[in-house]
Amino acid sequence: MPTINFPTGPSLNDTYNLGVRTWKWNGEAWALQPLTGGFTGSQGYTGSAGAGGSSGAIGYTGSTGVVLPLTIDTTNDRVGIGTTSPATSLHIAAQIPKIRIEDTDLSGMAFDIRGAGPSAVFDLDPDSSQALADFAFDIGGSEKMRLRGTGRLGIGTTTPSTTLDVVGDIKSSGKIFTGDTELQSGARTTISAGASNLEITGTTNGMKLYVKNGGVEGFAAGSEGGVGHGAIALRGQTILVGGNSSKGFAFGRNVSWSDVDSIGQDDIVIKGDTVNINGALTVGGVAITPATVPTISSISPATIETSTATAVTITGTNFASIPQVEALNSTTGIWYTADSIAFTNSTTIVATFNLSVNASYKLRVENPDGNAVLSSTALMSVSAAPTFSTSAGSLGSIAGNFSGTVATLAGSSDSAITFSETTNVLTNASQANCSLNSTTGAITTTDLGGSSTTPTTYNFTVRITDAESQTVDRSFSITTSYGATGGAQFN
């Protein structure tokens, strides 16, 4: 095989003449020098001006025992570096063989392919001249995969957001692990797909997810474990689906196969207190109209007087003409029926009560179809109304400009009471010029009648309010006199 063998150990700019061509060592490799004119061939080459001589014998042999760095196999169109017998178009043999591709448009940017023991290393930016460099894999002029300098690999995306980011489907014929933990029994494993998550959380007892086709297991999610064939368990609620024509369908917290075995294939067993159906329900071809249950939102007044017939307006929804209204004593549990009920519309009814027992009461409204509601808390109070002990009318004739206590009003109730004026006479500085103590009922002044010097009768109304907001009003009067020394008069 004709070969070209270059000497080893050259110095920078050493030349080597081979026929009509000259090679120069550039420090890293032998570089073929351009032709500058005619050469006189030697050893089988005859030079002519500007052209190569005719072919002659080719081949030089280096020193014995020395492997020359470059071999050109012109017969097989092969080049060997470090080998005299290149087996491929380019064959590099060395203890650490390396090929470098350098991009001169970007300073220092290079790509090395090198051998390292039993491994092959692809080294992008081996001198770390760039902040981050990416490996891009193109097929047919289109990028298919990219390995970012951050260590993230994107398939179908150029901007992977996780260690592995795949745009498209993933298929695995083996198991999936999180760390060293298998997905089916992990302490906490989440598979994310966009905004949807499948999350399996386990404890020492095991939170299990079973999905088996043709096996003995059904499907379980939550704390349920060994569910049987055809069974589904969801967060403690078991759904049993009959496996043959003789079994029906059952679900509930305590459902068992005996519930399914005891019914026909078209039957359903539901173990629960409430069944909610959003939509139409038909039983035996007959449409079932959903129940309309009344509600109570408020009443007025919230307090009524003991042993006094009082109309109470009840506000709510779904009232039907004419409902039954009852009051439940929250303490004794005794029911009392309203004396009369007036239906206004589906949101308002008026019930009249005359209750002799002071207490708090819940209210119950029942429509004619039997649908009813009982308030969850006491809405109505029955309490004795406040009363005055002081008689209505004149509190006496008192000398004008008097200073001191004019009178003290008295009253009582089954709870704390307060006094207030509903008119603007007694406590008006331009009129009687008095003060009313809201707790004791005392009427006092520092100058009865104020600047007035004319005998005057002041008429005013005082209200007593108890803790249940019940009230009672009473009218009183005070008369001032001038020209004689008088004293206060108390009734």
Coordinates of C-alpha atoms in Angstrom, one line a residue:
M1 CA 0.0 0.0 0.0
P2 CA 1.6 3.3 -1.0
T3 CA 2.1 5.6 2.0
I4 CA 3.5 9.0 2.9
N5 CA 5.3 8.9 6.2
F6 CA 6.4 12.2 7.9
P7 CA 9.3 12.3 10.3
T8 CA 8.6 12.6 14.0
G9 CA 9.9 15.2 16.5
P10 CA 10.0 18.2 14.1
S11 CA 10.6 21.8 15.3
L12 CA 8.4 24.8 14.4
N13 CA 8.6 25.7 10.7
D14 CA 10.6 22.6 9.7
T15 CA 9.9 21.7 6.1
Y16 CA 9.7 18.4 4.4
N17 CA 9.9 18.1 0.6
L18 CA 7.9 15.4 -1.1
G19 CA 8.3 15.4 -4.9
V20 CA 7.0 18.7 -6.1
R21 CA 5.2 19.6 -2.9
T22 CA 6.5 21.1 0.4
W23 CA 5.1 20.4 3.9
K24 CA 5.8 22.7 6.9
W25 CA 5.4 21.8 10.6
N26 CA 3.2 24.5 12.2
G27 CA 3.6 23.3 15.7
E28 CA 0.7 20.9 15.7
A29 CA 0.6 19.3 12.2
W30 CA 2.3 19.1 8.8
A31 CA 0.7 21.7 6.6
L32 CA 0.9 21.4 2.8
Q33 CA 2.4 24.6 1.3
P34 CA 0.9 26.2 -1.8
L35 CA 2.6 26.0 -5.2
T36 CA 4.6 29.1 -6.1
G37 CA 5.9 28.0 -9.5
G38 CA 7.3 25.1 -11.4
F39 CA 9.3 22.5 -9.6
T40 CA 11.8 20.0 -10.9
G41 CA 10.6 16.5 -10.0
S42 CA 12.8 14.1 -8.3
Q43 CA 12.5 10.4 -7.6
G44 CA 10.1 9.8 -10.5
Y45 CA 8.6 13.3 -10.8
T46 CA 9.5 15.7 -13.7
G47 CA 8.5 19.2 -13.0
S48 CA 7.2 21.6 -15.6
A49 CA 6.3 25.3 -15.3
G50 CA 3.2 25.6 -13.1
A51 CA 2.3 22.0 -13.3
G52 CA 3.1 18.7 -11.5
G53 CA 5.3 16.1 -13.1
S54 CA 4.1 12.7 -14.2
S55 CA 3.4 10.1 -11.6
G56 CA 6.3 8.1 -10.2
A57 CA 7.0 5.9 -7.3
I58 CA 5.6 7.1 -4.0
G59 CA 6.6 6.0 -0.6
Y60 CA 9.1 6.8 2.1
T61 CA 10.0 4.7 5.1
G62 CA 10.8 6.3 8.4
S63 CA 13.4 5.1 11.0
T64 CA 13.0 1.6 12.3
G65 CA 10.6 1.3 15.3
V66 CA 9.1 4.8 14.9
V67 CA 5.4 5.2 14.2
L68 CA 5.1 8.2 12.0
P69 CA 2.2 10.7 12.8
L70 CA 0.5 11.0 9.3
T71 CA -0.2 8.3 6.7
I72 CA -2.1 9.0 3.5
D73 CA -3.5 5.9 1.8
T74 CA -4.2 7.1 -1.7
T75 CA -5.4 3.7 -2.8
N76 CA -8.3 3.5 -0.4
D77 CA -8.7 7.3 0.1
R78 CA -7.8 7.0 3.8
V79 CA -5.8 9.2 6.2
G80 CA -4.2 7.8 9.3
I81 CA -2.9 9.9 12.2
G82 CA -0.8 7.8 14.6
T83 CA -1.3 4.7 12.5
T84 CA 0.2 3.5 9.3
S85 CA -2.8 1.3 8.5
P86 CA -5.9 3.6 8.5
A87 CA -9.1 1.5 8.6
T88 CA -11.5 4.3 7.8
S89 CA -11.6 7.6 5.9
L90 CA -10.0 9.2 8.9
H91 CA -8.3 7.0 11.5
I92 CA -6.7 8.6 14.6
A93 CA -4.7 6.4 17.0
A94 CA -3.2 7.8 20.2
Q95 CA -3.3 7.2 24.0
I96 CA -5.9 10.1 24.2
P97 CA -7.1 10.7 20.7
K98 CA -8.9 14.0 20.2
I99 CA -10.5 15.9 17.3
R100 CA -11.3 19.6 17.7
I101 CA -13.7 21.7 15.7
E102 CA -13.2 25.4 16.3
D103 CA -15.7 28.2 15.4
T104 CA -13.5 31.2 14.5
D105 CA -16.5 33.5 14.4
L106 CA -16.8 33.1 18.2
S107 CA -13.6 33.5 20.1
G108 CA -12.5 30.4 21.9
M109 CA -15.6 28.4 21.0
A110 CA -14.6 24.8 20.2
F111 CA -16.0 21.3 20.2
D112 CA -13.7 18.3 21.1
I113 CA -14.3 14.6 20.5
R114 CA -11.9 12.5 22.4
G115 CA -11.3 9.1 23.8
A116 CA -11.0 8.5 27.5
G117 CA -10.4 4.9 28.4
P118 CA -13.5 2.9 27.6
S119 CA -15.5 6.1 27.1
A120 CA -16.0 8.6 24.2
V121 CA -16.3 12.2 25.3
F122 CA -18.0 15.0 23.5
D123 CA -16.7 18.2 25.0
L124 CA -18.4 21.4 24.0
D125 CA -16.6 24.6 24.9
P126 CA -13.7 22.6 26.6
D127 CA -11.9 25.8 27.6
S128 CA -15.1 27.3 29.2
S129 CA -14.8 30.4 27.1
Q130 CA -18.6 30.9 26.9
A131 CA -21.1 31.4 29.8
L132 CA -23.3 28.5 28.7
A133 CA -23.2 26.5 25.5
D134 CA -25.8 24.2 24.1
F135 CA -25.7 20.9 22.1
A136 CA -28.4 21.0 19.4
F137 CA -29.3 17.9 17.4
D138 CA -30.8 18.6 14.0
I139 CA -32.4 16.1 11.5
G140 CA -33.4 17.2 8.0
G141 CA -32.6 20.8 8.8
S142 CA -34.9 20.8 11.8
E143 CA -33.8 20.7 15.5
K144 CA -35.2 17.7 17.3
M145 CA -33.3 17.8 20.7
R146 CA -31.2 20.2 22.7
L147 CA -29.0 19.7 25.7
R148 CA -28.6 23.1 27.5
G149 CA -25.6 24.2 29.3
T150 CA -27.7 24.1 32.5
G151 CA -27.9 20.3 32.2
R152 CA -31.5 20.3 31.0
L153 CA -32.5 18.2 28.1
G154 CA -35.3 19.2 25.8
I155 CA -37.0 16.9 23.3
G156 CA -39.3 18.9 21.0
T157 CA -38.4 22.1 22.8
T158 CA -35.5 24.4 22.7
T159 CA -36.2 25.8 26.2
P160 CA -36.5 22.8 28.6
S161 CA -37.8 23.9 32.0
T162 CA -36.9 20.7 33.9
T163 CA -34.0 18.2 33.8
L164 CA -36.0 16.3 31.1
D165 CA -38.6 18.3 29.2
V166 CA -40.5 16.3 26.5
V167 CA -43.1 17.8 24.2
G168 CA -45.0 14.7 23.2
D169 CA -45.8 11.3 24.6
I170 CA -43.4 9.2 26.7
K171 CA -43.6 5.4 26.7
S172 CA -41.8 3.1 29.1
S173 CA -41.7 -0.7 29.1
G174 CA -40.2 -0.7 32.5
K175 CA -40.9 0.9 35.9
I176 CA -40.8 4.5 36.9
F177 CA -38.9 5.6 40.0
T178 CA -38.5 8.7 42.0
G179 CA -35.1 8.5 43.5
D180 CA -34.8 4.9 44.7
T181 CA -38.5 4.6 45.2
E182 CA -40.8 2.8 42.8
L183 CA -43.8 4.9 41.7
Q184 CA -46.5 2.4 42.9
S185 CA -45.3 2.4 46.5
G186 CA -43.5 5.8 46.9
A187 CA -43.8 7.8 50.1
R188 CA -45.0 10.7 48.0
T189 CA -44.9 10.7 44.2
T190 CA -46.5 13.2 41.8
I191 CA -46.8 12.9 38.0
S192 CA -47.5 16.2 36.5
A193 CA -49.0 16.9 33.1
G194 CA -49.6 20.6 32.6
A195 CA -52.1 21.7 35.3
S196 CA -53.3 18.1 36.0
N197 CA -51.7 16.0 38.7
L198 CA -51.9 12.4 39.7
E199 CA -50.6 12.3 43.3
I200 CA -50.1 9.1 45.3
T201 CA -49.3 9.7 49.0
G202 CA -48.3 6.7 51.1
T203 CA -47.8 6.0 54.8
T204 CA -46.2 3.1 56.6
N205 CA -49.5 1.3 56.1
G206 CA -49.5 2.1 52.4
M207 CA -51.7 4.3 50.3
K208 CA -52.4 2.1 47.3
L209 CA -53.5 2.7 43.7
Y210 CA -54.6 -0.5 41.9
V211 CA -55.6 -0.6 38.3
K212 CA -55.5 -4.2 37.0
N213 CA -57.1 -5.5 33.8
G214 CA -58.2 -9.1 34.2
G215 CA -56.7 -9.5 37.6
V216 CA -58.4 -10.0 41.0
E217 CA -57.9 -6.3 42.0
G218 CA -60.2 -3.4 41.2
F219 CA -59.4 0.2 41.6
A220 CA -58.7 1.8 44.9
A221 CA -57.8 5.4 45.8
G222 CA -57.4 6.7 49.3
S223 CA -57.1 4.5 52.4
E224 CA -58.8 1.5 50.7
G225 CA -56.4 -1.3 49.9
G226 CA -57.4 -4.8 48.8
V227 CA -60.6 -4.2 46.9
G228 CA -62.0 -7.1 45.0
H229 CA -62.6 -7.7 41.4
G230 CA -65.1 -5.2 40.0
A231 CA -65.0 -3.0 43.1
I232 CA -64.0 0.6 43.3
A233 CA -63.0 2.4 46.5
L234 CA -62.7 6.2 46.7
R235 CA -61.6 7.8 50.0
G236 CA -63.4 5.3 52.1
Q237 CA -66.6 5.1 50.0
T238 CA -66.8 1.7 48.3
I239 CA -68.6 1.2 45.0
L240 CA -69.4 -2.5 44.1
V241 CA -70.3 -3.4 40.6
G242 CA -71.7 -6.9 40.1
G243 CA -69.5 -9.2 38.0
N244 CA -72.3 -11.3 36.5
S245 CA -75.9 -11.0 35.4
S246 CA -77.3 -11.8 38.9
K247 CA -75.6 -8.8 40.7
G248 CA -76.5 -5.2 40.8
F249 CA -74.8 -2.1 41.9
A250 CA -74.1 -0.7 45.5
F251 CA -72.1 2.0 47.1
G252 CA -71.6 3.6 50.5
R253 CA -69.2 3.7 53.4
N254 CA -70.3 0.3 54.8
V255 CA -71.4 -1.5 51.6
S256 CA -70.5 -5.2 51.2
W257 CA -70.9 -7.9 48.6
S258 CA -74.0 -9.2 50.5
D259 CA -75.7 -5.9 49.5
V260 CA -75.0 -6.7 45.9
D261 CA -75.9 -10.3 46.0
S262 CA -79.3 -9.6 47.5
I263 CA -80.5 -7.4 44.7
G264 CA -81.2 -7.9 41.0
Q265 CA -78.8 -7.0 38.2
D266 CA -80.7 -3.7 37.5
D267 CA -81.0 -2.7 41.2
I268 CA -79.0 -0.1 43.1
V269 CA -78.2 0.0 46.8
I270 CA -77.1 3.3 48.3
K271 CA -76.0 3.4 51.9
G272 CA -76.1 7.0 53.1
D273 CA -78.4 9.6 54.6
T274 CA -78.7 11.9 51.6
V275 CA -78.7 11.5 47.9
N276 CA -78.2 14.7 45.8
I277 CA -79.3 14.6 42.2
N278 CA -78.6 17.6 40.0
G279 CA -81.1 17.0 37.1
A280 CA -84.2 15.1 36.2
L281 CA -85.0 11.8 38.0
T282 CA -87.3 9.2 36.5
V283 CA -88.6 6.2 38.4
G284 CA -90.5 3.5 36.6
G285 CA -91.1 6.0 33.7
V286 CA -92.5 8.6 36.1
A287 CA -90.6 11.9 36.5
I288 CA -89.8 12.7 40.1
T289 CA -90.1 16.4 40.9
P290 CA -87.3 17.5 43.2
A291 CA -88.5 18.5 46.7
T292 CA -88.7 22.2 47.4
V293 CA -87.6 22.8 51.0
P294 CA -88.5 26.1 52.6
T295 CA -85.8 28.2 54.3
I296 CA -85.9 30.9 57.1
S297 CA -83.6 33.9 56.9
S298 CA -85.0 36.3 59.5
I299 CA -88.0 37.3 61.6
S300 CA -89.4 40.6 62.9
P301 CA -89.9 41.4 65.7
A302 CA -87.3 39.1 67.3
T303 CA -88.8 39.6 70.7
I304 CA -92.5 39.4 71.7
E305 CA -94.2 40.3 74.9
T306 CA -95.3 37.5 77.3
S307 CA -98.9 36.5 77.0
T308 CA -99.5 39.1 74.3
A309 CA -100.7 38.1 70.8
T310 CA -98.0 39.3 68.4
A311 CA -97.8 39.1 64.7
V312 CA -94.3 37.9 63.6
T313 CA -93.2 38.4 60.0
I314 CA -91.0 35.5 58.8
T315 CA -88.8 36.0 55.8
G316 CA -87.3 33.1 53.8
T317 CA -87.8 31.1 50.5
N318 CA -90.0 28.4 49.1
F319 CA -93.0 29.1 51.3
A320 CA -96.2 27.5 50.0
S321 CA -99.8 28.4 50.8
I322 CA -100.5 27.8 53.6
P323 CA -97.7 26.5 55.7
Q324 CA -97.8 25.3 59.3
V325 CA -95.6 27.4 61.8
E326 CA -94.4 26.2 65.2
A327 CA -92.2 27.5 67.9
L328 CA -89.9 25.2 69.9
N329 CA -88.8 26.1 73.4
S330 CA -85.1 25.6 73.3
T331 CA -84.9 24.8 77.0
T332 CA -87.9 22.5 77.6
G333 CA -88.3 21.1 74.1
I334 CA -92.1 21.9 74.1
W335 CA -93.7 22.8 70.8
Y336 CA -96.2 25.7 70.4
T337 CA -98.3 26.2 67.3
A338 CA -98.9 29.6 65.9
D339 CA -102.5 31.0 66.6
S340 CA -102.8 32.0 62.9
I341 CA -100.7 32.1 59.7
A342 CA -101.1 34.5 56.8
F343 CA -99.4 33.6 53.5
T344 CA -98.1 36.7 51.7
N345 CA -95.9 35.1 49.0
S346 CA -93.2 32.5 48.7
T347 CA -90.7 34.6 50.7
T348 CA -93.0 36.1 53.4
I349 CA -95.5 34.7 55.9
V350 CA -96.9 36.2 59.1
A351 CA -97.5 34.0 62.1
T352 CA -99.3 35.3 65.3
F353 CA -98.1 33.9 68.6
N354 CA -99.4 34.3 72.2
L355 CA -96.8 32.6 74.4
S356 CA -96.9 32.7 78.2
V357 CA -93.5 31.2 78.9
N358 CA -90.5 33.5 78.8
A359 CA -87.8 31.7 76.7
S360 CA -85.9 31.5 73.5
Y361 CA -87.6 29.7 70.6
K362 CA -86.6 28.0 67.3
L363 CA -89.1 28.3 64.5
R364 CA -90.3 25.6 62.2
V365 CA -92.1 26.1 58.9
E366 CA -93.7 23.1 57.1
N367 CA -95.3 23.4 53.6
P368 CA -98.4 21.4 52.7
D369 CA -96.3 18.9 50.8
G370 CA -94.5 17.9 54.0
N371 CA -91.2 19.7 53.2
A372 CA -90.1 21.6 56.3
V373 CA -87.3 23.6 57.8
L374 CA -86.3 24.1 61.5
S375 CA -84.1 27.1 62.3
S376 CA -80.7 26.0 63.5
T377 CA -80.7 28.6 66.3
A378 CA -83.3 30.4 68.4
L379 CA -84.8 33.2 66.4
M380 CA -87.5 34.5 68.7
S381 CA -87.5 35.5 72.4
V382 CA -90.6 35.8 74.6
S383 CA -90.1 38.3 77.5
A384 CA -92.2 40.5 79.8
A385 CA -92.3 44.1 78.5
P386 CA -91.0 46.9 80.8
T387 CA -93.5 49.0 82.8
F388 CA -93.5 52.3 84.6
S389 CA -94.2 52.6 88.3
T390 CA -94.4 56.4 88.1
S391 CA -97.9 57.6 87.1
A392 CA -98.3 59.5 83.9
G393 CA -99.1 63.2 83.9
S394 CA -97.8 66.1 86.0
L395 CA -94.7 65.7 88.1
G396 CA -95.6 68.9 89.9
S397 CA -95.2 72.7 89.9
I398 CA -91.7 73.8 90.7
A399 CA -90.1 77.2 91.1
G400 CA -88.4 78.5 88.0
N401 CA -84.6 78.6 88.1
F402 CA -84.7 75.8 90.6
S403 CA -81.4 73.7 91.0
G404 CA -81.5 70.1 92.1
T405 CA -83.5 66.9 91.6
V406 CA -86.9 67.7 90.0
A407 CA -88.2 64.1 90.1
T408 CA -87.2 60.4 89.8
L409 CA -89.0 58.1 87.4
A410 CA -89.4 54.4 88.3
G411 CA -90.0 51.3 86.2
S412 CA -89.1 47.6 85.9
S413 CA -88.8 44.6 83.6
D414 CA -87.4 41.0 83.7
S415 CA -84.1 42.4 82.5
A416 CA -82.1 45.6 82.8
I417 CA -83.8 48.8 81.7
T418 CA -82.7 52.2 80.5
F419 CA -84.5 55.6 80.4
S420 CA -84.6 58.0 77.4
E421 CA -86.6 60.9 76.2
T422 CA -88.4 60.5 72.8
T423 CA -89.3 64.2 72.7
N424 CA -87.0 67.2 72.7
V425 CA -88.4 69.2 75.6
L426 CA -87.1 67.9 79.0
T427 CA -83.5 67.9 78.1
N428 CA -83.6 70.9 75.7
A429 CA -81.6 73.8 77.2
S430 CA -83.9 76.3 75.5
Q431 CA -86.9 74.7 77.2
A432 CA -87.0 72.7 80.5
N433 CA -83.2 72.6 80.6
C434 CA -83.0 69.3 82.6
S435 CA -81.0 66.1 82.4
L436 CA -82.4 62.5 82.5
N437 CA -80.2 59.8 84.1
S438 CA -80.6 56.7 81.8
T439 CA -79.9 54.2 84.5
T440 CA -81.8 55.7 87.6
G441 CA -84.5 57.8 85.9
A442 CA -83.6 60.8 87.9
I443 CA -84.5 64.2 86.4
T444 CA -82.1 67.0 87.6
T445 CA -81.4 70.6 86.7
T446 CA -79.1 73.5 87.6
D447 CA -81.5 76.1 86.3
L448 CA -85.1 74.9 85.7
G449 CA -86.6 76.6 82.7
G450 CA -83.2 78.2 81.8
S451 CA -83.5 81.9 80.8
S452 CA -87.3 81.8 80.9
T453 CA -89.0 84.0 83.5
T454 CA -92.6 83.1 82.6
P455 CA -94.5 80.3 84.2
T456 CA -94.5 77.4 81.7
T457 CA -95.7 73.8 81.5
Y458 CA -93.3 71.5 79.8
N459 CA -94.8 68.3 78.3
F460 CA -92.5 65.4 77.3
T461 CA -92.3 61.6 76.8
V462 CA -89.9 59.2 78.4
R463 CA -89.2 55.6 77.1
I464 CA -88.1 52.5 79.1
T465 CA -86.1 49.9 77.0
D466 CA -85.2 46.5 78.4
A467 CA -82.4 44.1 77.4
E468 CA -84.7 42.4 74.8
S469 CA -85.2 45.8 73.1
Q470 CA -88.8 45.9 74.3
T471 CA -90.1 49.4 75.1
V472 CA -92.8 51.3 76.9
D473 CA -93.5 55.1 76.6
R474 CA -95.2 57.4 79.1
S475 CA -96.0 61.1 78.9
F476 CA -95.2 63.5 81.8
S477 CA -95.2 67.3 82.4
I478 CA -93.4 69.8 84.7
T479 CA -94.8 73.3 85.4
T480 CA -92.6 76.2 86.5
S481 CA -93.8 79.2 88.7
Y482 CA -92.2 82.6 89.3
G483 CA -92.8 85.4 91.9
A484 CA -92.9 83.1 95.0
T485 CA -90.4 80.8 96.7
G486 CA -91.4 77.3 96.1
G487 CA -89.9 73.8 96.4
A488 CA -89.8 70.7 94.4
Q489 CA -92.8 68.4 94.4
F490 CA -92.5 64.6 93.9
N491 CA -95.2 62.2 93.0

